[in-house]
Coordinates of C-alpha atoms in Angstrom, one line a residue:
M29 CA 50.6 107.2 137.7
H30 CA 53.5 106.7 135.2
P31 CA 56.4 105.0 137.1
N32 CA 59.0 107.6 136.2
R33 CA 57.2 111.0 136.6
F34 CA 59.6 113.6 137.7
F35 CA 59.0 117.2 136.6
F36 CA 60.6 120.5 136.0
F37 CA 58.6 123.7 136.3
F38 CA 57.7 126.4 133.8
C39 CA 54.8 128.8 134.0
S40 CA 53.8 132.3 133.1
P41 CA 51.6 134.2 135.5
L42 CA 50.0 136.0 132.5
L43 CA 48.3 132.7 131.6
V44 CA 46.9 131.7 134.9
G45 CA 43.2 130.9 134.5
K46 CA 43.0 131.7 130.8
I47 CA 43.9 128.4 129.1
K48 CA 42.1 125.4 130.5
N49 CA 41.9 123.1 127.5
I50 CA 44.2 121.8 124.7
L51 CA 43.0 120.9 121.2
L52 CA 45.6 119.1 119.1
I53 CA 44.8 118.5 115.4
V54 CA 47.2 116.4 113.5
S55 CA 47.0 116.0 109.7
D56 CA 48.8 113.0 108.1
D57 CA 51.6 113.3 105.4
L58 CA 50.9 117.1 105.0
K59 CA 53.7 119.1 103.4
A60 CA 53.8 122.7 104.6
D61 CA 53.9 124.1 101.1
A62 CA 50.6 122.4 100.2
L63 CA 48.7 125.2 102.2
S64 CA 47.8 128.6 100.9
C65 CA 49.0 130.2 104.2
Y66 CA 52.5 128.7 103.5
G67 CA 52.6 130.2 100.0
N68 CA 51.0 127.6 97.7
P69 CA 49.4 129.7 94.9
I70 CA 46.6 127.3 94.0
A71 CA 45.8 125.5 97.3
K72 CA 42.4 126.2 98.7
T73 CA 42.7 126.0 102.4
P74 CA 40.5 128.8 103.8
N75 CA 40.1 127.4 107.3
L76 CA 43.8 126.9 108.0
D77 CA 44.4 130.3 106.4
R78 CA 42.0 131.8 108.9
L79 CA 43.6 129.9 111.8
A80 CA 47.1 131.2 110.6
K81 CA 45.7 134.8 110.6
E82 CA 44.3 134.4 114.1
G83 CA 47.2 132.5 115.5
M84 CA 51.0 132.1 115.2
L85 CA 52.3 130.5 112.0
F86 CA 55.8 128.9 112.3
K87 CA 57.7 129.0 109.0
H88 CA 60.4 126.7 110.1
A89 CA 58.9 123.8 112.1
Y90 CA 60.5 120.4 111.7
C91 CA 59.5 116.8 112.5
Q92 CA 61.9 114.4 114.2
G93 CA 60.7 111.1 112.7
T94 CA 60.3 111.2 108.9
V95 CA 57.7 108.4 108.8
C96 CA 54.5 108.1 110.7
A97 CA 55.3 105.8 113.7
P98 CA 58.5 107.3 114.9
S99 CA 57.3 110.9 114.4
R100 CA 54.1 110.3 116.5
A101 CA 56.0 108.4 119.1
S102 CA 58.4 111.3 119.3
F103 CA 56.1 114.3 119.5
M104 CA 53.5 112.6 121.8
R105 CA 56.3 112.2 124.3
G106 CA 58.4 115.3 123.6
R107 CA 61.5 113.1 122.9
Y108 CA 63.6 112.6 119.8
Y109 CA 63.2 108.9 120.0
G110 CA 60.0 108.2 121.9
K111 CA 59.7 104.8 123.5
N112 CA 57.8 104.2 126.8
E113 CA 58.0 107.7 128.4
I114 CA 55.1 109.7 129.6
T115 CA 52.7 111.1 127.0
W116 CA 50.6 114.2 126.7
G117 CA 47.5 112.3 127.7
E118 CA 48.9 110.5 130.7
H119 CA 50.4 113.8 132.1
F120 CA 47.2 115.8 131.5
Q121 CA 45.0 113.1 133.1
D122 CA 47.3 113.2 136.2
N123 CA 46.6 116.9 136.3
G124 CA 42.8 116.8 136.0
L125 CA 42.2 117.0 132.2
Y126 CA 39.9 114.5 130.4
S127 CA 42.0 113.1 127.6
T128 CA 40.3 112.0 124.4
R129 CA 41.5 110.6 121.0
V130 CA 39.6 110.8 117.8
G131 CA 41.2 109.1 114.8
K132 CA 44.9 108.7 114.2
I133 CA 47.3 110.1 116.8
F134 CA 49.8 107.4 117.5
H135 CA 50.6 105.3 114.4
M136 CA 47.8 103.5 112.5
R137 CA 48.3 101.8 109.1
V138 CA 46.6 103.8 106.5
P139 CA 44.6 102.3 104.8
G140 CA 44.8 99.0 106.8
D141 CA 43.7 100.1 110.3
I142 CA 41.2 102.6 108.8
I143 CA 39.5 99.9 106.8
D144 CA 39.5 97.5 109.8
G145 CA 38.6 100.3 112.4
T146 CA 41.5 99.1 114.6
D147 CA 43.8 100.9 117.1
G148 CA 47.1 100.5 115.4
V149 CA 50.0 101.0 117.9
D150 CA 47.9 103.2 120.2
V151 CA 48.9 103.9 123.8
P152 CA 45.7 103.1 125.7
Q153 CA 46.8 104.8 129.0
C154 CA 47.1 108.1 127.1
W155 CA 43.4 108.4 126.8
S156 CA 40.3 108.6 129.1
E157 CA 38.3 107.8 125.9
K158 CA 39.1 107.0 122.3
F159 CA 37.3 106.6 119.0
N160 CA 38.5 105.1 115.7
M161 CA 37.2 106.3 112.4
S162 CA 36.7 103.7 109.7
G163 CA 36.3 104.0 105.9
L164 CA 36.5 102.1 102.7
E165 CA 39.5 104.0 101.4
A166 CA 40.6 102.7 97.9
H167 CA 37.5 100.5 97.9
T168 CA 35.2 103.5 97.9
P169 CA 33.0 103.1 94.8
G170 CA 33.9 105.7 92.2
N171 CA 36.6 106.7 89.7
Y172 CA 39.7 104.7 90.8
A173 CA 43.1 105.4 89.4
C174 CA 46.5 103.8 90.1
L175 CA 48.6 106.4 88.4
N176 CA 52.0 104.9 88.2
L177 CA 50.5 101.9 86.4
N178 CA 48.2 104.1 84.3
I179 CA 45.1 102.2 85.4
F180 CA 41.7 103.9 85.5
T181 CA 38.6 101.9 86.3
H182 CA 35.2 101.9 88.1
K183 CA 35.6 98.3 89.1
L184 CA 36.1 97.4 92.7
Q185 CA 38.1 94.3 92.0
G186 CA 41.9 94.4 91.9
R187 CA 42.4 97.7 93.5
E188 CA 45.7 98.5 95.2
S189 CA 45.1 98.6 99.0
T190 CA 46.7 97.5 102.3
R191 CA 50.3 96.5 102.0
M192 CA 50.2 96.5 98.2
P193 CA 53.3 98.0 96.5
N194 CA 51.5 100.7 94.4
R195 CA 49.0 101.9 97.0
M196 CA 50.7 105.3 97.3
F197 CA 49.8 106.2 93.8
V198 CA 46.0 105.7 94.2
T199 CA 43.3 108.3 93.8
V200 CA 39.5 107.9 94.0
D201 CA 37.0 110.5 93.2
Y202 CA 33.3 109.9 93.6
S203 CA 29.9 111.4 93.9
G204 CA 28.9 112.2 97.5
D205 CA 29.2 114.8 100.2
G206 CA 32.1 113.2 102.0
S207 CA 30.2 112.2 105.1
D208 CA 31.3 108.6 104.6
Q209 CA 35.0 109.6 104.9
P210 CA 37.1 109.0 108.1
D211 CA 38.0 112.7 108.3
W212 CA 34.4 113.8 108.1
K213 CA 33.5 111.3 110.8
A214 CA 36.4 112.5 112.9
A215 CA 35.3 116.1 112.7
T216 CA 31.7 115.1 113.5
K217 CA 32.8 113.1 116.6
S218 CA 35.1 115.9 117.7
I219 CA 32.2 118.4 117.5
E220 CA 30.0 116.0 119.5
L221 CA 32.7 115.7 122.2
L222 CA 33.2 119.5 122.3
T223 CA 29.5 120.0 122.8
R224 CA 29.7 117.5 125.7
F225 CA 32.8 119.2 127.2
A226 CA 31.1 122.6 127.0
S227 CA 28.2 121.3 129.0
E228 CA 30.3 119.5 131.6
K229 CA 32.6 122.5 132.0
N230 CA 35.6 120.3 132.9
P231 CA 39.1 120.8 131.4
F232 CA 40.0 118.6 128.5
F233 CA 42.6 117.5 126.1
L234 CA 41.2 116.6 122.7
A235 CA 43.5 115.1 120.1
T236 CA 41.9 114.7 116.7
G237 CA 43.8 112.9 114.0
L238 CA 42.9 113.5 110.3
I239 CA 44.3 111.0 107.9
R240 CA 44.3 113.0 104.7
P241 CA 46.2 113.8 102.6
H242 CA 47.8 110.4 103.3
Y243 CA 47.3 108.0 100.5
P244 CA 45.0 106.8 99.0
N245 CA 43.8 110.2 97.9
V246 CA 40.0 109.7 98.3
A247 CA 37.5 112.6 98.2
P248 CA 34.3 113.6 96.5
V249 CA 34.7 114.7 92.9
Q250 CA 34.0 118.3 93.6
Y251 CA 37.2 118.6 95.5
F252 CA 39.2 117.2 92.6
K253 CA 37.5 119.7 90.3
E254 CA 39.1 122.5 92.3
Y255 CA 42.4 121.5 90.8
P256 CA 42.3 121.3 87.0
L257 CA 45.5 119.9 85.6
S258 CA 46.0 123.0 83.6
K259 CA 46.8 124.9 86.9
I260 CA 49.3 122.4 88.1
S261 CA 53.0 122.8 87.5
L262 CA 55.3 119.9 88.2
P263 CA 58.5 120.4 90.3
V264 CA 61.5 121.3 88.2
V265 CA 64.4 118.8 88.6
P266 CA 67.8 119.6 87.1
D267 CA 69.6 117.0 85.0
E268 CA 72.0 114.9 87.0
D269 CA 70.3 116.0 90.2
W270 CA 71.2 112.7 91.9
S271 CA 74.9 113.0 91.0
D272 CA 75.9 114.7 94.3
I273 CA 73.4 112.9 96.6
P274 CA 74.9 110.0 98.6
K275 CA 73.5 106.6 98.0
L276 CA 71.7 106.6 101.4
G277 CA 70.2 110.0 100.6
L278 CA 68.4 108.6 97.5
S279 CA 64.8 107.7 98.0
H280 CA 63.8 104.2 97.2
S281 CA 60.4 105.6 96.3
N282 CA 61.3 107.4 93.1
S283 CA 59.8 108.0 89.7
K284 CA 61.9 105.5 87.8
R285 CA 61.4 102.6 90.2
F286 CA 57.7 103.0 90.3
G287 CA 57.3 103.9 86.6
I288 CA 55.4 107.2 87.0
D289 CA 58.2 108.9 85.1
Q290 CA 56.5 107.5 82.0
Y291 CA 53.3 109.5 82.7
P292 CA 53.9 113.2 83.3
V293 CA 50.1 113.9 83.1
N294 CA 49.6 111.3 85.9
Q295 CA 52.2 113.1 88.0
K296 CA 49.9 116.1 87.7
R297 CA 46.9 113.9 88.7
M298 CA 48.9 112.9 91.8
W299 CA 49.2 116.6 92.7
A300 CA 45.5 117.1 92.0
G301 CA 44.5 114.2 94.2
Y302 CA 46.8 115.3 97.0
L303 CA 45.5 118.9 97.0
A304 CA 42.0 117.7 96.7
T305 CA 42.3 115.8 99.9
V306 CA 44.1 118.7 101.6
T307 CA 41.1 120.9 100.8
F308 CA 38.7 118.2 102.1
M309 CA 40.9 117.9 105.3
D310 CA 40.9 121.7 105.7
E311 CA 37.1 121.7 105.6
Q312 CA 37.0 119.3 108.5
V313 CA 39.4 121.5 110.5
G314 CA 37.0 124.4 109.8
R315 CA 34.0 122.5 111.1
I316 CA 35.9 121.7 114.4
L317 CA 37.1 125.3 114.8
N318 CA 33.6 126.7 114.1
A319 CA 32.1 124.5 116.8
L320 CA 34.8 125.5 119.3
K321 CA 33.9 129.1 118.8
E322 CA 30.1 128.6 118.8
L323 CA 30.4 126.7 122.0
G324 CA 32.3 129.5 123.6
L325 CA 35.3 127.2 124.2
D326 CA 37.7 129.2 122.1
Q327 CA 38.4 131.7 124.9
E328 CA 39.9 129.0 127.1
T329 CA 41.4 126.5 124.6
A330 CA 44.8 126.4 123.0
I331 CA 44.8 125.1 119.5
F332 CA 47.8 123.2 117.9
F333 CA 47.7 122.2 114.3
T334 CA 50.5 120.3 112.6
S335 CA 51.4 117.2 110.7
D336 CA 53.6 114.2 111.5
H337 CA 56.0 115.0 108.6
G338 CA 55.9 116.4 105.1
Y339 CA 55.8 114.6 101.7
L340 CA 57.5 114.4 98.4
L341 CA 55.4 114.6 95.2
G342 CA 58.1 114.3 92.5
E343 CA 60.7 116.8 93.8
H344 CA 64.1 115.4 93.0
H345 CA 62.0 112.6 91.3
F346 CA 61.3 111.3 94.8
W347 CA 58.0 110.4 96.2
Q348 CA 56.5 109.9 99.7
K349 CA 58.6 110.3 102.9
G350 CA 61.3 108.6 105.0
N351 CA 64.2 110.8 103.8
L352 CA 65.9 114.0 104.8
R353 CA 64.7 116.4 102.0
E354 CA 63.3 119.7 103.2
E355 CA 59.9 118.7 101.8
V356 CA 59.7 115.8 104.2
T357 CA 61.3 117.3 107.4
R358 CA 59.5 120.6 107.3
V359 CA 55.9 120.6 108.6
P360 CA 53.1 123.1 109.0
L361 CA 52.6 124.4 112.6
I362 CA 50.0 126.9 113.7
I363 CA 49.2 127.7 117.3
K364 CA 46.4 129.8 118.5
A365 CA 45.7 130.5 122.1
P366 CA 43.9 133.1 124.2
G367 CA 46.1 135.8 125.4
F368 CA 48.6 135.6 122.5
K369 CA 48.7 137.9 119.5
P370 CA 48.7 136.6 116.0
G371 CA 51.8 136.6 113.9
Q372 CA 54.5 134.6 112.1
S373 CA 57.8 133.2 113.4
K374 CA 60.9 132.5 111.4
S375 CA 62.5 130.6 114.3
I376 CA 63.6 127.0 114.0
V377 CA 61.2 124.9 116.1
E378 CA 60.6 121.1 116.5
L379 CA 57.6 119.0 117.1
V380 CA 59.2 117.8 120.3
D381 CA 58.6 121.3 121.6
L382 CA 54.8 121.0 121.5
F383 CA 54.4 118.9 124.6
P384 CA 56.4 121.3 126.9
T385 CA 54.6 124.3 125.2
A386 CA 51.2 122.8 126.1
C387 CA 52.4 122.2 129.7
S388 CA 53.5 125.8 129.9
M389 CA 50.2 127.1 128.6
L390 CA 48.3 125.0 131.3
N391 CA 50.8 126.1 134.0
L392 CA 51.8 122.5 134.6
N393 CA 55.1 121.1 135.4
T394 CA 56.8 119.5 132.4
P395 CA 57.9 115.9 132.8
S396 CA 61.7 115.6 133.1
S397 CA 61.7 113.0 130.4
V398 CA 60.8 115.6 127.9
Q399 CA 63.7 116.7 125.6
G400 CA 61.9 119.5 123.8
S401 CA 61.7 123.1 124.8
S402 CA 58.7 125.3 125.4
I403 CA 58.2 127.8 122.6
L404 CA 56.1 130.0 124.8
P405 CA 58.7 132.9 124.6
I406 CA 58.4 132.8 120.8
L407 CA 54.6 132.9 121.0
Q408 CA 54.9 135.9 123.3
N409 CA 57.4 137.6 120.9
P410 CA 57.7 136.2 117.4
K411 CA 61.0 138.0 116.8
K412 CA 62.7 135.7 119.4
Q413 CA 64.8 132.8 118.0
S414 CA 65.4 129.4 119.4
T415 CA 69.0 128.7 120.0
K416 CA 68.9 125.0 119.0
P417 CA 68.8 123.5 115.5
A418 CA 66.2 121.0 114.4
L419 CA 67.1 117.3 114.2
S420 CA 65.3 114.8 111.9
F421 CA 65.9 111.1 111.4
V422 CA 65.3 108.5 108.7
P423 CA 64.1 105.0 109.7
N424 CA 66.5 102.7 111.5
R425 CA 68.7 105.7 112.3
K426 CA 70.5 105.4 108.9
G427 CA 70.7 109.2 108.6
T428 CA 70.1 112.4 110.5
S429 CA 69.7 116.0 109.4
M430 CA 70.4 119.2 111.3
R431 CA 68.5 122.3 110.2
T432 CA 69.5 125.8 111.1
L433 CA 68.1 128.9 109.5
E434 CA 71.0 129.1 107.1
W435 CA 72.1 125.4 106.6
S436 CA 70.8 121.9 106.1
Y437 CA 73.4 119.3 107.1
M438 CA 72.9 115.6 106.7
K439 CA 75.0 112.7 108.0
Y440 CA 74.5 109.1 107.1
I441 CA 75.6 105.9 108.9
D442 CA 78.2 105.1 106.2
G443 CA 79.9 108.5 106.8
S444 CA 78.5 110.2 103.7
E445 CA 77.2 113.8 104.1
E446 CA 75.1 116.5 102.4
L447 CA 75.3 120.3 103.0
Y448 CA 73.0 122.9 101.5
D449 CA 72.9 126.7 101.8
M450 CA 69.3 127.1 102.4
N451 CA 69.3 130.9 101.7
R452 CA 70.8 130.5 98.2
D453 CA 69.7 126.9 97.5
P454 CA 66.3 126.3 99.2
L455 CA 65.5 123.4 96.9
Q456 CA 68.7 121.6 97.8
F457 CA 70.2 121.0 94.3
S458 CA 73.9 121.8 95.1
N459 CA 75.5 119.6 97.8
L460 CA 78.4 121.7 99.1
V461 CA 80.3 119.0 101.0
E462 CA 83.1 118.9 98.4
S463 CA 83.1 122.7 97.9
S464 CA 86.5 124.2 98.8
N465 CA 84.7 127.5 99.6
H466 CA 82.8 125.8 102.5
H467 CA 85.4 123.9 104.4
E468 CA 85.0 126.2 107.5
D469 CA 81.2 126.0 107.3
L470 CA 81.3 122.2 107.1
S471 CA 83.8 121.9 110.0
R472 CA 81.7 124.2 112.2
L473 CA 78.5 122.3 111.4
R474 CA 80.1 118.9 111.9
H475 CA 81.1 120.1 115.4
R476 CA 77.7 121.4 116.2
F477 CA 76.1 118.2 114.9
R478 CA 78.2 116.0 117.2
S479 CA 77.3 118.2 120.2
Q480 CA 73.6 118.0 119.4
M481 CA 73.7 114.2 119.0
K482 CA 75.3 114.0 122.4
R483 CA 72.6 116.2 123.9
I484 CA 69.8 113.9 122.9
Q485 CA 71.3 110.6 123.9

């Protein structure tokens, strides 16, 4: 047993006996607006669209860590800064569930740990059983491109890979069915485990981590063909967009620094590669969900689908993650569970809320170390609103954002700030910190921000 396991209790009599299992599916680097069910006009994600229609789609879900490792350490412990506290798997094992990991749940280097088939910074005590999914990644034979360098080749030599500076701009399309890819293998292993669990009839927690659309964007060529460049529109960025963004709010991964600003067509190719791997990932989700239903487990299993954080693909001329833009902090979140009606919620929710929500569904005590709040009341009534804002952090605590339905406020360690009216300026082009018309709004948000930061210490 974990050395500091004290609990507070929350349960709903309506759920007793209905939900026995938890299925957590985590995509990697998936921005919410890359999915059709979140409004992307060209994305082909039929399986997640189906899950959204059958479950609850959260329009305003936010990560806490804006890069992989801190985000996963956070939501797997239900804490804003996760360290050594009790995890989902430890708690569920203590309460009779069999806990299994397939693929990346805690941090793994992609592509490094995927190529090597290693554990990354896994938490072994979280799992009864675990499986890593390996793959060749950028070394997959096929049509390789390093798009910021404008390199296109079939050669395997000299490709950008682990720890190399341009690896985030790599795509590979190739002839094949995708069965060699880590996400296909993860879905196959998950189906194998679900089949076993159905036979054993014991409660389980299955956490499946899919690595796409994390770079390198590798997928069979047929998925790339779904996204002809003629259908892709690049993000519109106003002139002087950076003029009112503080120095610490500017992304080091930007178009000028990496040279991709020289190749607008390659920026479209980046979008095509990203969306191709989103569609491939979606197909693997569909395989898992179909197996769950065919095995009759869907009537006693709660399904959580999300991502560790979002991603930038040229918005503000920024790329990747690790900053406080809406494209990074906002994540997809879909929850489907027996006994709950489908719908959509506009409430602010956080990834730290998932652990206590799963506990509530299983009628388990929630560990006292958990800082998130169960969103079970919102699942029961999607018109309900959370009373807390969402907090997100850049690495090394250099900056924090606070997101309410109306505002996005950002504060950096040098004292600089950003403020955006998210109803009028959802793309965050006009920083209102210096606006004389918003002094009262800024004062109110500063006060609320300070109180929220005290709350999570």
